[in-house]
XYZ file of C-alpha atoms in Angstrom:
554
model
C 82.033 -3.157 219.307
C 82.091 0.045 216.697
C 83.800 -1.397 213.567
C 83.633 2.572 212.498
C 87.198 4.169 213.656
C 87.108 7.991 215.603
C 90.025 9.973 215.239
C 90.749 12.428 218.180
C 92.489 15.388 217.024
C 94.309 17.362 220.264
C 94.839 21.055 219.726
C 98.489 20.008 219.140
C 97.965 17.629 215.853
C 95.553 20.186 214.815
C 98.013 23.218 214.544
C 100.662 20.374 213.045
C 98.004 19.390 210.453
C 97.411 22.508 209.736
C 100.483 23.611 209.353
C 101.535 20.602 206.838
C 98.721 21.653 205.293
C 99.669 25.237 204.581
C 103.534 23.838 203.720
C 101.889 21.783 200.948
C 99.544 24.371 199.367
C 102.649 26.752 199.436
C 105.309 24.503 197.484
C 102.968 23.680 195.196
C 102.057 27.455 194.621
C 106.032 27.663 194.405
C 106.014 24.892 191.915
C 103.485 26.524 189.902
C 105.049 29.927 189.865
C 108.072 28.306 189.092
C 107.106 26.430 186.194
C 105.038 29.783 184.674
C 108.980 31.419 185.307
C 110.045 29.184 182.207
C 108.560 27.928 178.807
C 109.672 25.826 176.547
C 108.728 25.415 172.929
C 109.932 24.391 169.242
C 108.798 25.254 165.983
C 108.124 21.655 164.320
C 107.118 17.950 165.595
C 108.342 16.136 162.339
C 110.726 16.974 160.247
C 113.511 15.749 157.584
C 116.804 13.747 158.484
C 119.110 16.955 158.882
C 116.757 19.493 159.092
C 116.818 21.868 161.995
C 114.403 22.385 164.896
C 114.461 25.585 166.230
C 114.568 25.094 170.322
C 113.184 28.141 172.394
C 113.469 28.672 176.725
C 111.638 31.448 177.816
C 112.755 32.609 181.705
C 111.328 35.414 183.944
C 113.346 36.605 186.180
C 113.620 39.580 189.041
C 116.027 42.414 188.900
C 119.562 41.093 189.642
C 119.096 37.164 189.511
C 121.093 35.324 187.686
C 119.733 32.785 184.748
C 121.965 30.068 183.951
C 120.655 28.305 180.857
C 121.582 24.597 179.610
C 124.802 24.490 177.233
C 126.445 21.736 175.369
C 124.789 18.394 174.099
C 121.868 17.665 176.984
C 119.954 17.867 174.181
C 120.741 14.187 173.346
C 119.512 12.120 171.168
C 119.254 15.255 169.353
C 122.547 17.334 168.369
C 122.906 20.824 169.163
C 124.091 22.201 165.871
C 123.923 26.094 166.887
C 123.430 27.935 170.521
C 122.594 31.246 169.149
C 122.852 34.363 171.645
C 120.113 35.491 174.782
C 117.907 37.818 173.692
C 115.762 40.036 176.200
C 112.390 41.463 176.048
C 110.457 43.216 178.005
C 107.343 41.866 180.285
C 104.034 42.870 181.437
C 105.660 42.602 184.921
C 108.398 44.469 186.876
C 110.283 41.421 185.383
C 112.621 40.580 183.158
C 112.153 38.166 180.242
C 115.097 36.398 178.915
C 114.879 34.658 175.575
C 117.431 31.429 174.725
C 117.380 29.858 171.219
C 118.971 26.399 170.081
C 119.455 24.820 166.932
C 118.793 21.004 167.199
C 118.818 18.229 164.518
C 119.449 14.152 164.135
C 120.626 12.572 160.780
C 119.041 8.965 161.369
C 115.407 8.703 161.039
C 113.408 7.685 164.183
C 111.452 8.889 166.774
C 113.064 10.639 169.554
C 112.672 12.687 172.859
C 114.079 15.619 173.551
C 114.269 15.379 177.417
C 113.668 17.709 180.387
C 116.178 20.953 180.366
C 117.302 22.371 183.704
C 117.394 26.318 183.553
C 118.599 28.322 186.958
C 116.896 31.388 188.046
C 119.079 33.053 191.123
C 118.905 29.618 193.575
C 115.919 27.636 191.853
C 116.069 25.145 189.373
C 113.262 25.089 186.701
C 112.819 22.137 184.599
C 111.474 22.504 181.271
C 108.618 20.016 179.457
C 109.946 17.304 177.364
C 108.865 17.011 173.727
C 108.520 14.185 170.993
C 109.919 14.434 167.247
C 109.515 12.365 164.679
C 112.188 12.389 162.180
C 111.917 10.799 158.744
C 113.314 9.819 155.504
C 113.906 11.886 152.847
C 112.112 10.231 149.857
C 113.784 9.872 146.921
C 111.868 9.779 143.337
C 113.860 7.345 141.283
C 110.932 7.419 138.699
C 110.223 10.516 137.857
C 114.098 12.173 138.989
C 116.658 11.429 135.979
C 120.057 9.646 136.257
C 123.142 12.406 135.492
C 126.129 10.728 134.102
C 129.588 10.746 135.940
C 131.332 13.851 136.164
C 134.966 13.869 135.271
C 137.791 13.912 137.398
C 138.523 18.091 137.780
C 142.418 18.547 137.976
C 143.054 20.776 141.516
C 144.937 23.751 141.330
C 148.817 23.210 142.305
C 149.099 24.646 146.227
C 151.178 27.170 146.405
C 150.828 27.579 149.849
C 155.015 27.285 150.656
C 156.225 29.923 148.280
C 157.608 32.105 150.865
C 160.066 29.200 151.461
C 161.385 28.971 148.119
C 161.830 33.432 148.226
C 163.552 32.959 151.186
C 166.739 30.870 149.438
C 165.752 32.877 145.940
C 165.869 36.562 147.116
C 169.250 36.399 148.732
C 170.913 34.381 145.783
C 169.487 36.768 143.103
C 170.832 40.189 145.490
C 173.928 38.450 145.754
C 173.922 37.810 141.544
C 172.786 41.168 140.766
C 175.263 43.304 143.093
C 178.134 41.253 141.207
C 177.294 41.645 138.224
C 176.593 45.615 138.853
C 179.592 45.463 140.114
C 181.265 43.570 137.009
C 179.716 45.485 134.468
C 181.053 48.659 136.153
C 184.672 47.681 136.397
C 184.342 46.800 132.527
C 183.557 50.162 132.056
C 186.044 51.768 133.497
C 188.499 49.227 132.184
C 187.209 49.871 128.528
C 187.337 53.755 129.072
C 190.730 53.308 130.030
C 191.997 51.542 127.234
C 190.236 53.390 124.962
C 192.824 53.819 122.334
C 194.441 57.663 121.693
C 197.001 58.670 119.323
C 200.603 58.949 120.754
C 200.904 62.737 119.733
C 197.335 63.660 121.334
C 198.039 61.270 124.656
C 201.519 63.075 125.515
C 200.038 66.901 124.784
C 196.857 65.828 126.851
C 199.754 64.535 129.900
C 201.908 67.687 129.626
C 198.379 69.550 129.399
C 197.250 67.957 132.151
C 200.424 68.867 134.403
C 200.019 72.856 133.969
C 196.749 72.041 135.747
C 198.976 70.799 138.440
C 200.498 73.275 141.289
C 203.640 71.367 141.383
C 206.554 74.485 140.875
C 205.052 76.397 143.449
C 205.069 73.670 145.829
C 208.718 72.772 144.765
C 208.039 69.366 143.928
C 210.240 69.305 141.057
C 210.764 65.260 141.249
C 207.670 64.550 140.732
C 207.438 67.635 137.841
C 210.277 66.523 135.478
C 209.169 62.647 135.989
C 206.017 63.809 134.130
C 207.409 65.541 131.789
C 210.166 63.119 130.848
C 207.452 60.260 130.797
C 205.785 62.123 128.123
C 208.713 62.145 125.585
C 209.298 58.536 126.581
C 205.800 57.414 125.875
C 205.108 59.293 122.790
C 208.932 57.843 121.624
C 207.525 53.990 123.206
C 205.318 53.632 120.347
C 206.679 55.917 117.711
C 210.665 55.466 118.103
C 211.642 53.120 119.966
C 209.893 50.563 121.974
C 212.226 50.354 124.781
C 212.140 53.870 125.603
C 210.420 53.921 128.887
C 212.844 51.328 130.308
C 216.062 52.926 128.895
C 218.805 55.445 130.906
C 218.846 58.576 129.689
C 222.381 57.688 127.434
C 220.506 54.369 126.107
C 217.650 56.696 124.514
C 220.089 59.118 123.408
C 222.271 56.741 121.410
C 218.941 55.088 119.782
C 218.066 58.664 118.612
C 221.298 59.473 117.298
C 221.139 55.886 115.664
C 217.717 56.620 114.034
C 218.771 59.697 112.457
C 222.152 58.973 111.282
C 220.304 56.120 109.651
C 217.434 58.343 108.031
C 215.071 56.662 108.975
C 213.663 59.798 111.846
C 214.605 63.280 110.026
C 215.789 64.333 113.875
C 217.863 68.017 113.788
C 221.055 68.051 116.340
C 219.180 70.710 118.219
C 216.341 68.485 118.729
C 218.755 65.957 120.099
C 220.644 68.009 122.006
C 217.937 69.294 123.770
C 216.546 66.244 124.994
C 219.824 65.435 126.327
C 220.155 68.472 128.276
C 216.576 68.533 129.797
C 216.999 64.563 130.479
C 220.513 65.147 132.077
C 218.434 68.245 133.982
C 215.520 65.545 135.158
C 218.105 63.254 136.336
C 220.084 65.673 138.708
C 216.270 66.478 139.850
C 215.349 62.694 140.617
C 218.208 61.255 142.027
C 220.563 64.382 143.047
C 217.613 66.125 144.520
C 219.292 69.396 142.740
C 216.651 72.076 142.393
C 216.822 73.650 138.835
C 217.456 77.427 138.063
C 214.594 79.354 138.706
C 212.183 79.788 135.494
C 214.034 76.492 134.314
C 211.307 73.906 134.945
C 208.612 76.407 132.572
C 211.157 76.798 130.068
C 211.837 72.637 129.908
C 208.073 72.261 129.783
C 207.996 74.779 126.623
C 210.767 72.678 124.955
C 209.028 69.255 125.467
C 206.219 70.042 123.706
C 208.604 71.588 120.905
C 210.341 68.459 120.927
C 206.989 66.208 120.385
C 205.812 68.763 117.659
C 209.435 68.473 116.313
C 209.037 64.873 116.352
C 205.714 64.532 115.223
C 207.063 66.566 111.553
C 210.067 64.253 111.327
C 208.599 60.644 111.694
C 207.193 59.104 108.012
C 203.156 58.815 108.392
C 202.538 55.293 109.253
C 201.702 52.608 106.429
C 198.885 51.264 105.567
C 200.228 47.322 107.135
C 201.006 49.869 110.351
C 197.469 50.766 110.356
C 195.813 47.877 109.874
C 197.953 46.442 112.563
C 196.404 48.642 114.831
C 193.053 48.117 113.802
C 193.653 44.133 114.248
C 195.231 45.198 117.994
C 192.132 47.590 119.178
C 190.016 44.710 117.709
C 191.529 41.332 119.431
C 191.708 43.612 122.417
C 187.814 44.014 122.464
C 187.373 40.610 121.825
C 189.229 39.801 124.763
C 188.012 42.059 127.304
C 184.955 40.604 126.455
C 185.434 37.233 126.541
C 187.404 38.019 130.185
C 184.024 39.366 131.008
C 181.694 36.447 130.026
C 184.252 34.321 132.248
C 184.132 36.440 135.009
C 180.518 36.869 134.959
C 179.697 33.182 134.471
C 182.627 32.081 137.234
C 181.538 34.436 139.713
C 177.469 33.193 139.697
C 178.881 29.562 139.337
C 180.807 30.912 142.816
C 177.348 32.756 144.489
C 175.451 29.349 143.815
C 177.930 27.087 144.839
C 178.214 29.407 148.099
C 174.679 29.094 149.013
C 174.365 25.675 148.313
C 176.864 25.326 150.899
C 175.063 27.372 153.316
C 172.003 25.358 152.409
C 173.357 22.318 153.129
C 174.995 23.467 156.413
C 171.615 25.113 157.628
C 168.842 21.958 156.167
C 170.964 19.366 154.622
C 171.479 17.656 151.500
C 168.431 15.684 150.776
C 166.351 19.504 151.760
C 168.853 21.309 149.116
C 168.822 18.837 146.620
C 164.970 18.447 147.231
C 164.851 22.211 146.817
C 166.958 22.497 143.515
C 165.908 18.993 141.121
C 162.867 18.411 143.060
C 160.931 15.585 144.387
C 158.213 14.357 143.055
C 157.122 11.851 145.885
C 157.929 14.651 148.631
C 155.314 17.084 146.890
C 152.682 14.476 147.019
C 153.443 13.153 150.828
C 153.195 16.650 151.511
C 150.491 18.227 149.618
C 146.642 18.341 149.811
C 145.574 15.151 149.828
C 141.752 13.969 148.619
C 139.015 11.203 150.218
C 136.960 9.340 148.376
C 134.816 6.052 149.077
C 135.014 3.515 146.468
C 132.961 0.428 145.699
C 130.032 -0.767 147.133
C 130.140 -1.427 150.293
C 132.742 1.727 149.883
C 136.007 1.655 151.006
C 136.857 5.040 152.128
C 141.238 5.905 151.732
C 142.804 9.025 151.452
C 145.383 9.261 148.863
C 147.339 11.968 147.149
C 145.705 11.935 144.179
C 142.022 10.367 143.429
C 141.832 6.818 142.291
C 140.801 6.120 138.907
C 138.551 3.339 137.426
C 140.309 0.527 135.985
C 139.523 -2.328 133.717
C 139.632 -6.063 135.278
C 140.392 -8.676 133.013
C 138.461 -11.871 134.148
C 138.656 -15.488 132.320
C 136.080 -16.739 130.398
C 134.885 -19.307 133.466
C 134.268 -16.220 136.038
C 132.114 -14.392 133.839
C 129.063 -13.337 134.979
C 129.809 -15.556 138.878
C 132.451 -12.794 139.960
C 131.876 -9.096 140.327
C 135.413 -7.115 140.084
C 135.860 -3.326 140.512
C 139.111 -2.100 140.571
C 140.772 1.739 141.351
C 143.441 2.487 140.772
C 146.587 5.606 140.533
C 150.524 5.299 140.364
C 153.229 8.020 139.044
C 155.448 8.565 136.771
C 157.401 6.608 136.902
C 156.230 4.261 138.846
C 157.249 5.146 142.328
C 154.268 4.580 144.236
C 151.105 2.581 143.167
C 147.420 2.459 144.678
C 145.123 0.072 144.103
C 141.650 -1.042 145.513
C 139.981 -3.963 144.278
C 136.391 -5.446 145.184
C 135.475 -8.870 144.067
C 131.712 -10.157 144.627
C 131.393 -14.297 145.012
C 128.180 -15.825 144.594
C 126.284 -16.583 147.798
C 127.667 -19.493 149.867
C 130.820 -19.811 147.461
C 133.788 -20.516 149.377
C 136.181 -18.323 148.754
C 139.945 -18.247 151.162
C 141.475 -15.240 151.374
C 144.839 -16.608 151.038
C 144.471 -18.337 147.417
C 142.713 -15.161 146.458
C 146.449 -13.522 147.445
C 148.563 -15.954 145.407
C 146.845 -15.996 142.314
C 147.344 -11.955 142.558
C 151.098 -12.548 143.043
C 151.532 -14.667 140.696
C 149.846 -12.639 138.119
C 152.052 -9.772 139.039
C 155.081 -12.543 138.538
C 154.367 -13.229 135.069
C 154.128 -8.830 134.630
C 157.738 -8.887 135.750
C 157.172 -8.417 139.817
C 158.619 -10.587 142.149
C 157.762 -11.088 145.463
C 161.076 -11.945 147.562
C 159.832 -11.656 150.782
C 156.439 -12.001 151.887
C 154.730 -11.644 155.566
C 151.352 -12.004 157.184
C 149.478 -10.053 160.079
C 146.138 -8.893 161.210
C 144.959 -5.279 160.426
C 142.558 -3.218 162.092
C 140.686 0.135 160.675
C 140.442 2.965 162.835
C 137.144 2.635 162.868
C 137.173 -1.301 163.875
C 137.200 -3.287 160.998
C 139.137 -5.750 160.687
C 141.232 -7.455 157.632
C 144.869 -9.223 156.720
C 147.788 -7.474 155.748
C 150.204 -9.109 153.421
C 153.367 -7.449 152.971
C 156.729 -7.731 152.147
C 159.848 -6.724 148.961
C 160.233 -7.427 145.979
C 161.697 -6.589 142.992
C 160.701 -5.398 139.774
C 162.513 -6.111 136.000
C 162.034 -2.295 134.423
C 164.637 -3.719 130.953
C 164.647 -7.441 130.267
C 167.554 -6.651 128.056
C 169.951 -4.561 130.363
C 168.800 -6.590 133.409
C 167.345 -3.459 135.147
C 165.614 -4.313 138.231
C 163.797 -1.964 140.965
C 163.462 -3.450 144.502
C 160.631 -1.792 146.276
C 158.034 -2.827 148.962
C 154.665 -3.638 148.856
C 151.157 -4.383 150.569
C 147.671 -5.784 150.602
C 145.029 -5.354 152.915
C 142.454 -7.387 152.675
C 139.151 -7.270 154.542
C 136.386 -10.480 153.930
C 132.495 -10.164 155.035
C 130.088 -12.756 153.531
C 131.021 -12.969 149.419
C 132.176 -9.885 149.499
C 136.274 -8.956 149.920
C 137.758 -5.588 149.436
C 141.809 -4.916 148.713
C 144.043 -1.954 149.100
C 147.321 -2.676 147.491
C 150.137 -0.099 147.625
C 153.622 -0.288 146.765
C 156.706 2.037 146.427
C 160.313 2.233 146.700
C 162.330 0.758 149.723
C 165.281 3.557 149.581
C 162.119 6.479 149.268
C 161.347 7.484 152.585
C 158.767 9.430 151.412
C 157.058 6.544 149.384
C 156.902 5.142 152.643
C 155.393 8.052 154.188
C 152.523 8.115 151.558
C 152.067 4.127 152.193
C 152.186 4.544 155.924
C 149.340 7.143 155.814
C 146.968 5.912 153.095
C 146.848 2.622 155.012
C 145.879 4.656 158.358
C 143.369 6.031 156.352
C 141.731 3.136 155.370
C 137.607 2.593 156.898
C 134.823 0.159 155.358
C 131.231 1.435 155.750
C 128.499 -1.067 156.724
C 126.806 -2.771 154.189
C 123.515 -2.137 155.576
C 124.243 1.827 155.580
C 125.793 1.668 151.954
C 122.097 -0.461 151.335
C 120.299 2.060 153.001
């Protein structure tokens, strides 16, 4: 028998072998074109922790296909830190050469892969090679590289970022102030031009000066003529005569003037009298009669007015020194008063504007917002302003408070000196609305420490500083970033003057997280009737995360 095997090939398996053959020479030429279509390459193997790599695809494609190249993180375990845009350039061929760049780093040392990258050229799909980078430590000189001291806490800059809130309640309060007191100020003016004081004589030939400026004959208006001309005798007589002239009849301030004279006390003529009695008799029959005068009448009584006030004027004694001085002390208080009317009325009506939009305020926001707005709030400008992280300790505690936390002095007795480590940081205000706190306490290794005595020797401390605890409760806590610790809360109460009995209730809370002989606090407390207190406690406690103590080692 032939151990040696014969293989009979028919014209059929021939043609089929051949034909596989062909297929398989083909995709492979397809594979190589394909893989000559696209090239990858980066600029370094090795590199720093956080240094970039510079990631390059280089595709060829024909006129019109489309190149779809690989976005977002398949870059992984490397991060893409920057996809910068496609370049093009041109080619030896009728081609097109498309150029992709990537940014790519990792911040923990290692050595890592950057894998295979698809890239689409019209309907293939071309895989790129993968490469190997090794990233490493950055190597820090302890030796030869000084220490630099602490730099000091750098006091922000207030943010001013909500000013156009406090314009929009200031603006329309200070228009509203400054068009009344325009407005005021105005009024006083004219008020003090008017009673700007002018002699008797002058004031009554100004009046019967003033009414031959008038057109009041020709338009026959003789009521209204002879009750300005009367009313000038009367006023000039008001101040000089008698002082119930303007509110006398016509025989009433006929009798006084017949009085005065006989007495000697006005050197009046009968003429005079008489004719003031016939032009007063005339103005009456005018005013209440409606009887027109004679024509050229009302001129000629106009003429003998001002006769009659320059005939006056001649007979009256000049006034006395005690006169004069009492009108001195008159014009005087009468200043005084006008402007003490004016302070009033100034200071009433802005008194009135505020009160107004306080009103509106309180209508629009409410009154916690207005009062917020006009005495302030201290604890509502923290809850709401720019806040600062910072990791303290080691392992760090990381918390986000309103302002930074300050290192503070721990008292420890004489027997855990030198066994316990205690760091403490801590902030409060002014007074003492909220306080912060975070404490770190280092055991010695295998020392059995409970979290719970730890906790009542801290409360009874802040007993015999004047805090009591009233009310005290127990829960787990979890950070958002796992860790987990106790939370000890609760009220209390606080003596502020052991003399007056003052006490503050408030609320308070520790967080405590344990791992190994190491246990970190966060202790915050603030006022029970502050919601904003609680605000600032509710969010400094969600901020709360404890790095690993083999990255703080590291």
């Amino acid at each position: 028998m032939n151990n040696n095997l014969t293989y009979i090939t028919t014209p059929k398996n021939a043609i089929l072998r051949a034909l596989s053959l062909f297929l398989l020479l083909f995709i492979s030429s397809l594979q190589v074109q394909a893989q000559d279509d696209v090239r990858a390459t980066i600029d370094s193997t090795s590199i720093l922790i956080g240094q970039q790599i510079n990631y390059t695809i280089e595709a060829l494609a024909n006129d019109g296909e489309a190149v779809i190249f690989p976005e977002g993180q398949t870059f992984s375990p490397l991060e893409v830190i920057e996809s910068y845009a496609i370049d093009t350039a041109s080619s030896t061929s009728a081609r097109m050469k498309l150029i992709k760049k990537y940014g790519l780093t990792q911040f923990d040392s290692g050595r890592y892969v950057i894998p295979k990258q698809k890239v689409i050229i019209g309907t293939r799909t071309v895989e790129t090679d993968t490469f190997l980078i090794e990233v490493n430590n950055v190597i820090l000189d302890t030796v030869n590289q000084g220490l630099y001291d602490i730099k000091p806490i750098i006091d922000l800059p207030r943010d001013y970022s909500n000013w156009w809130k406090y314009l929009l309640w200031i603006i329309p309060v200070v228009v509203a102030i400054s068009l009344f007191l325009w407005w005021l100020l105005r009024r006083n003016k004219k008020q003090k031009e008017a009673e700007q004081y002018i002699p008797p004589f002058e004031q009554a030939m100004a009046t019967l000066t003033a009414l031959d400026s008038k057109n009041l004959i020709a338009e026959a208006k003789y009521k209204e003529y002879y009750s300005v001309l009367t009313d000038a005798i009367r006023r000039y007589y008001e101040e000089k005569v008698y002082d119930r002239s303007m509110e006398s009849t016509t025989d009433e301030l006929i009798a006084r003037l017949e009085m005065e004279r006989a007495s000697g006390h006005i050197d009046f003529s009968k003429h005079t009298i008489a004719s003031i009695k016939d032009i007063f008799k005339r103005a009456d029959l005018v005013k209440f009669a409606r009887v027109n005068p004679p024509e050229g009448k009302a001129q000629a009584d106009r003429l003998a007015v001002e006769d009659i006030v320059k005939q006056t004027r001649e007979a009256l004694p000049p006034p006395t020194v005690e006169e004069l001085m009492m009108q001195e002390d008159y014009r005087e208080a009468l200043s005084r008063k006008r402007k003490r009317k004016l302070w009033l009325s100034g200071i009433g009506g802005i008194l009135a504007i505020l009160l107004l939009a306080t009103g509106i305020g309180i209508a629009i926001k409410g009154y916690s917002e207005v009062k917020d707005f006009v005495f302030g709030n201290m604890t509502r400008e923290l809850a709401e302003g720019n806040w600062i992280t910072s990791e303290y300790g080691i392992p760090s505690m990381v918390v986000s408070t309103p302002k930074v936390l300050t290192r503070q002095e721990v008292p420890l007795p004489p027997e855990a000196q030198g066994k316990i480590e205690a760091t403490a940081f801590g902030w409060q205000t002014f007074p003492a609305n909220v306080t912060i706190g975070v404490y770190q306490f280092k055991f010695p290794k295998g020392a059995d420490v409970k979290v719970e005595q730890l906790i009542s020797s801290q409360l009874a401390m802040f007993e015999a500083n004047g805090f009591s605890a009233d009310i005290l409760k127990s829960e787990k806590f979890a950070t958002p970033n796992g860790a987990e610790g106790i939370k000890t809360f609760g009220s209390g109460s606080q003596v502020i003057d052991q003399e007056k009995g003052t006490v503050d209730a408030g609320e308070y809370a520790f967080i405590t997280f344990q791992a190994e002989n190491v246990i970190q606090q966060l202790f915050i407390s603030w006022h029970d009737e502050d919601p904003y207190g609680k605000e600032i406690a509710e969010r400094v406690m969600q901020s709360i995360e404890l790095q690993a103590k083999e990255k703080e080692e590291n």
